[in-house]
Amino acid sequence: MGRQLPVLPSPAPAASRQDSPEWVRISMASAIALRFRSGRFSRDFDFGGINLLLNYDEGCRSDCGYCGLARTRPGDYNDKSFIRVEWPLVRTDDLVSRMVEHEDKLTRLCISMVTHGHAYADTCDITERIVAGVRTPLSILVAPPTLNRERLERFKELGVDMIGIGLDAVTEELFRNLRTNVPAGRLSWEKYWEIVTDSREIFGPWKVNVHTLVGLGEADEDLIRLFVQLREREIFSYLFCFNPEPDSRMADHPKSPIRRWRRVQLAKHLVESEGYGLDAFGFDPEGNLLHIDGGQDQLESVVDTGIPFVTNGCPGENGEPGCTRPYGSYRPSEPFRDYPFVPTADDLTEIRQQLRLADVLQ
Ligand code: SF4
């Protein structure tokens, strides 16, 4: 028997709704890749990660302090942005047809759920339509309040390849302040971790990821401790950079300085790919990163690969970059925070200046 789920408010009937499962939103980059919208990226790179978002007139029932879709953020839901960019609305069946047409270019598909009473049923429906049409690996970025173990098992049976959990706030205190004890929040830290554990058991090693947001008020030590814990459980941690959404409760909260962001990217890579433990890093009493073990040559050669600075995301079928979310952590007019391709020599020159590696080698 599955655990009883909270009762979420039912949507009111409406004459001309454009709700899931018949309709979904897709990221602007996905809309360009699938030729729903014309446009080009500022740099030339292959792009095949398609991100879908469930759509409801009532929007998401949660109320996270930093999110563009939060319930108490002013404005009509349909005008709200998500991670600061427009997400065009398309018919699900048209989207699947485009995926079939462009399948050779696709690397990873992902359905982002929202907290809504219909989200689970609609995600199953959309998953069935997608897997009937294309073989590109599919992830679900889940909404834990709508799920339990049985429902995760159902996703697996339907052909879902990976599960993402948007924890975002990496400490319990921050999670409570930003996602639980807020006007219409009520999200539960324990429930998020229950879904992480169940997903790991059902989907297996390196088939689950936890999204972590840098810049919500956490210390570097909090982030690195979590990266180590997740690696020990063979769960990926994926980095996202907090990007203030206008009118959200955190609209005036500053973005993390680029130097801090680059060092966190490097630290996460060292933990996940080079076997670093927490004791290989030194911190001040506030938890700010002061030192990284390893020596200049070793760390320089890791930086030279460029890999620590590539966007974290579920991989393609053969381990190549899959979900690369161009402009997910920065505006098109801003410098890349993470790169949807391996940074070039010029990019690396800029990255080294931002990183100031010598300062953390002392
Ligand atoms: S990394 Fe991309 S594909 Fe994977 S769960 Fe997150 S949004 Fe989805």
PDB file of N, CA and C and ligand atoms in Angstrom, residues 50-51 108-112 138-142 162-165 209 211 238 240 312-315 322-325, ligand 1:
ATOM      1  N   ILE A  50      15.206  18.710 -24.424  1.00  0.00           N
ATOM      2  CA  ILE A  50      13.882  19.343 -24.518  1.00  0.00           C
ATOM      3  C   ILE A  50      13.214  19.315 -23.144  1.00  0.00           C
ATOM      4  N   ASN A  51      12.892  20.491 -22.615  1.00  0.00           N
ATOM      5  CA  ASN A  51      12.295  20.610 -21.285  1.00  0.00           C
ATOM      6  C   ASN A  51      10.831  21.029 -21.387  1.00  0.00           C
ATOM      7  N   ARG A 108      17.985  14.412 -24.697  1.00  0.00           N
ATOM      8  CA  ARG A 108      17.328  14.144 -23.415  1.00  0.00           C
ATOM      9  C   ARG A 108      16.005  14.899 -23.387  1.00  0.00           C
ATOM     10  N   LEU A 109      14.969  14.255 -22.877  1.00  0.00           N
ATOM     11  CA  LEU A 109      13.666  14.898 -22.708  1.00  0.00           C
ATOM     12  C   LEU A 109      13.359  14.958 -21.224  1.00  0.00           C
ATOM     13  N   CYS A 110      12.635  15.959 -20.797  1.00  0.00           N
ATOM     14  CA  CYS A 110      12.299  16.048 -19.372  1.00  0.00           C
ATOM     15  C   CYS A 110      10.942  16.702 -19.179  1.00  0.00           C
ATOM     16  N   ILE A 111      10.117  16.081 -18.330  1.00  0.00           N
ATOM     17  CA  ILE A 111       8.843  16.686 -17.937  1.00  0.00           C
ATOM     18  C   ILE A 111       9.016  17.244 -16.530  1.00  0.00           C
ATOM     19  N   SER A 112       8.826  18.552 -16.361  1.00  0.00           N
ATOM     20  CA  SER A 112       8.836  19.153 -15.018  1.00  0.00           C
ATOM     21  C   SER A 112       7.405  19.176 -14.506  1.00  0.00           C
ATOM     22  N   LEU A 138      14.107   9.784 -21.257  1.00  0.00           N
ATOM     23  CA  LEU A 138      13.167  10.730 -20.642  1.00  0.00           C
ATOM     24  C   LEU A 138      13.392  10.807 -19.138  1.00  0.00           C
ATOM     25  N   SER A 139      13.485  12.028 -18.627  1.00  0.00           N
ATOM     26  CA  SER A 139      13.561  12.276 -17.179  1.00  0.00           C
ATOM     27  C   SER A 139      12.261  12.917 -16.715  1.00  0.00           C
ATOM     28  N   ILE A 140      12.007  12.784 -15.410  1.00  0.00           N
ATOM     29  CA  ILE A 140      10.932  13.585 -14.815  1.00  0.00           C
ATOM     30  C   ILE A 140      11.521  14.352 -13.646  1.00  0.00           C
ATOM     31  N   LEU A 141      11.327  15.653 -13.665  1.00  0.00           N
ATOM     32  CA  LEU A 141      11.684  16.495 -12.531  1.00  0.00           C
ATOM     33  C   LEU A 141      10.421  16.544 -11.673  1.00  0.00           C
ATOM     34  N   VAL A 142      10.438  15.823 -10.573  1.00  0.00           N
ATOM     35  CA  VAL A 142       9.188  15.482  -9.882  1.00  0.00           C
ATOM     36  C   VAL A 142       8.734  16.558  -8.888  1.00  0.00           C
ATOM     37  N   MET A 162      15.231   8.577 -15.818  1.00  0.00           N
ATOM     38  CA  MET A 162      15.866   9.220 -14.662  1.00  0.00           C
ATOM     39  C   MET A 162      14.866  10.089 -13.910  1.00  0.00           C
ATOM     40  N   ILE A 163      15.142  10.274 -12.617  1.00  0.00           N
ATOM     41  CA  ILE A 163      14.300  11.139 -11.786  1.00  0.00           C
ATOM     42  C   ILE A 163      15.143  12.278 -11.240  1.00  0.00           C
ATOM     43  N   GLY A 164      14.618  13.501 -11.332  1.00  0.00           N
ATOM     44  CA  GLY A 164      15.260  14.668 -10.720  1.00  0.00           C
ATOM     45  C   GLY A 164      14.385  15.178  -9.586  1.00  0.00           C
ATOM     46  N   ILE A 165      15.035  15.610  -8.513  1.00  0.00           N
ATOM     47  CA  ILE A 165      14.293  16.177  -7.381  1.00  0.00           C
ATOM     48  C   ILE A 165      14.816  17.605  -7.151  1.00  0.00           C
ATOM     49  N   ASN A 209      18.904  12.443  -9.587  1.00  0.00           N
ATOM     50  CA  ASN A 209      19.685  13.652  -9.337  1.00  0.00           C
ATOM     51  C   ASN A 209      18.919  14.597  -8.446  1.00  0.00           C
ATOM     52  N   HIS A 211      18.606  18.636  -7.625  1.00  0.00           N
ATOM     53  CA  HIS A 211      18.941  19.991  -8.053  1.00  0.00           C
ATOM     54  C   HIS A 211      19.281  20.827  -6.826  1.00  0.00           C
ATOM     55  N   TYR A 238      23.143  18.317  -9.156  1.00  0.00           N
ATOM     56  CA  TYR A 238      23.203  19.227 -10.297  1.00  0.00           C
ATOM     57  C   TYR A 238      23.111  20.661  -9.777  1.00  0.00           C
ATOM     58  N   PHE A 240      22.544  24.688  -9.899  1.00  0.00           N
ATOM     59  CA  PHE A 240      21.792  25.776 -10.524  1.00  0.00           C
ATOM     60  C   PHE A 240      22.189  27.056  -9.812  1.00  0.00           C
ATOM     61  N   ASN A 312      25.323  21.157 -15.702  1.00  0.00           N
ATOM     62  CA  ASN A 312      24.974  19.838 -15.155  1.00  0.00           C
ATOM     63  C   ASN A 312      23.583  19.454 -15.653  1.00  0.00           C
ATOM     64  N   GLY A 313      23.433  18.227 -16.061  1.00  0.00           N
ATOM     65  CA  GLY A 313      22.108  17.794 -16.473  1.00  0.00           C
ATOM     66  C   GLY A 313      22.110  16.323 -16.807  1.00  0.00           C
ATOM     67  N   CYS A 314      20.931  15.740 -16.877  1.00  0.00           N
ATOM     68  CA  CYS A 314      20.824  14.314 -17.204  1.00  0.00           C
ATOM     69  C   CYS A 314      21.493  14.092 -18.562  1.00  0.00           C
ATOM     70  N   PRO A 315      22.275  13.017 -18.678  1.00  0.00           N
ATOM     71  CA  PRO A 315      23.036  12.799 -19.900  1.00  0.00           C
ATOM     72  C   PRO A 315      22.190  12.271 -21.058  1.00  0.00           C
ATOM     73  N   GLY A 322      23.251  15.949 -22.140  1.00  0.00           N
ATOM     74  CA  GLY A 322      21.872  15.718 -22.581  1.00  0.00           C
ATOM     75  C   GLY A 322      21.014  16.948 -22.355  1.00  0.00           C
ATOM     76  N   CYS A 323      20.707  17.213 -21.090  1.00  0.00           N
ATOM     77  CA  CYS A 323      19.893  18.379 -20.739  1.00  0.00           C
ATOM     78  C   CYS A 323      20.841  19.528 -20.434  1.00  0.00           C
ATOM     79  N   THR A 324      20.923  20.508 -21.320  1.00  0.00           N
ATOM     80  CA  THR A 324      21.931  21.564 -21.146  1.00  0.00           C
ATOM     81  C   THR A 324      21.316  22.946 -20.899  1.00  0.00           C
ATOM     82  N   ARG A 325      20.014  23.090 -20.910  1.00  0.00           N
ATOM     83  CA  ARG A 325      19.289  24.296 -20.495  1.00  0.00           C
ATOM     84  C   ARG A 325      20.015  25.618 -20.768  1.00  0.00           C
TER      85      ARG A 325
HETATM   86  S1  SF4 B   1      18.817  17.905 -15.279  1.00  0.00           S
HETATM   87 FE1  SF4 B   1      17.380  18.444 -16.904  1.00  0.00          FE
HETATM   88  S2  SF4 B   1      16.590  16.457 -17.622  1.00  0.00           S
HETATM   89 FE2  SF4 B   1      17.533  16.083 -15.641  1.00  0.00          FE
HETATM   90  S3  SF4 B   1      15.853  16.289 -14.156  1.00  0.00           S
HETATM   91 FE3  SF4 B   1      16.888  18.293 -14.261  1.00  0.00          FE
HETATM   92  S4  SF4 B   1      15.699  19.466 -15.786  1.00  0.00           S
HETATM   93 FE4  SF4 B   1      15.196  17.283 -16.035  1.00  0.00          FE
END
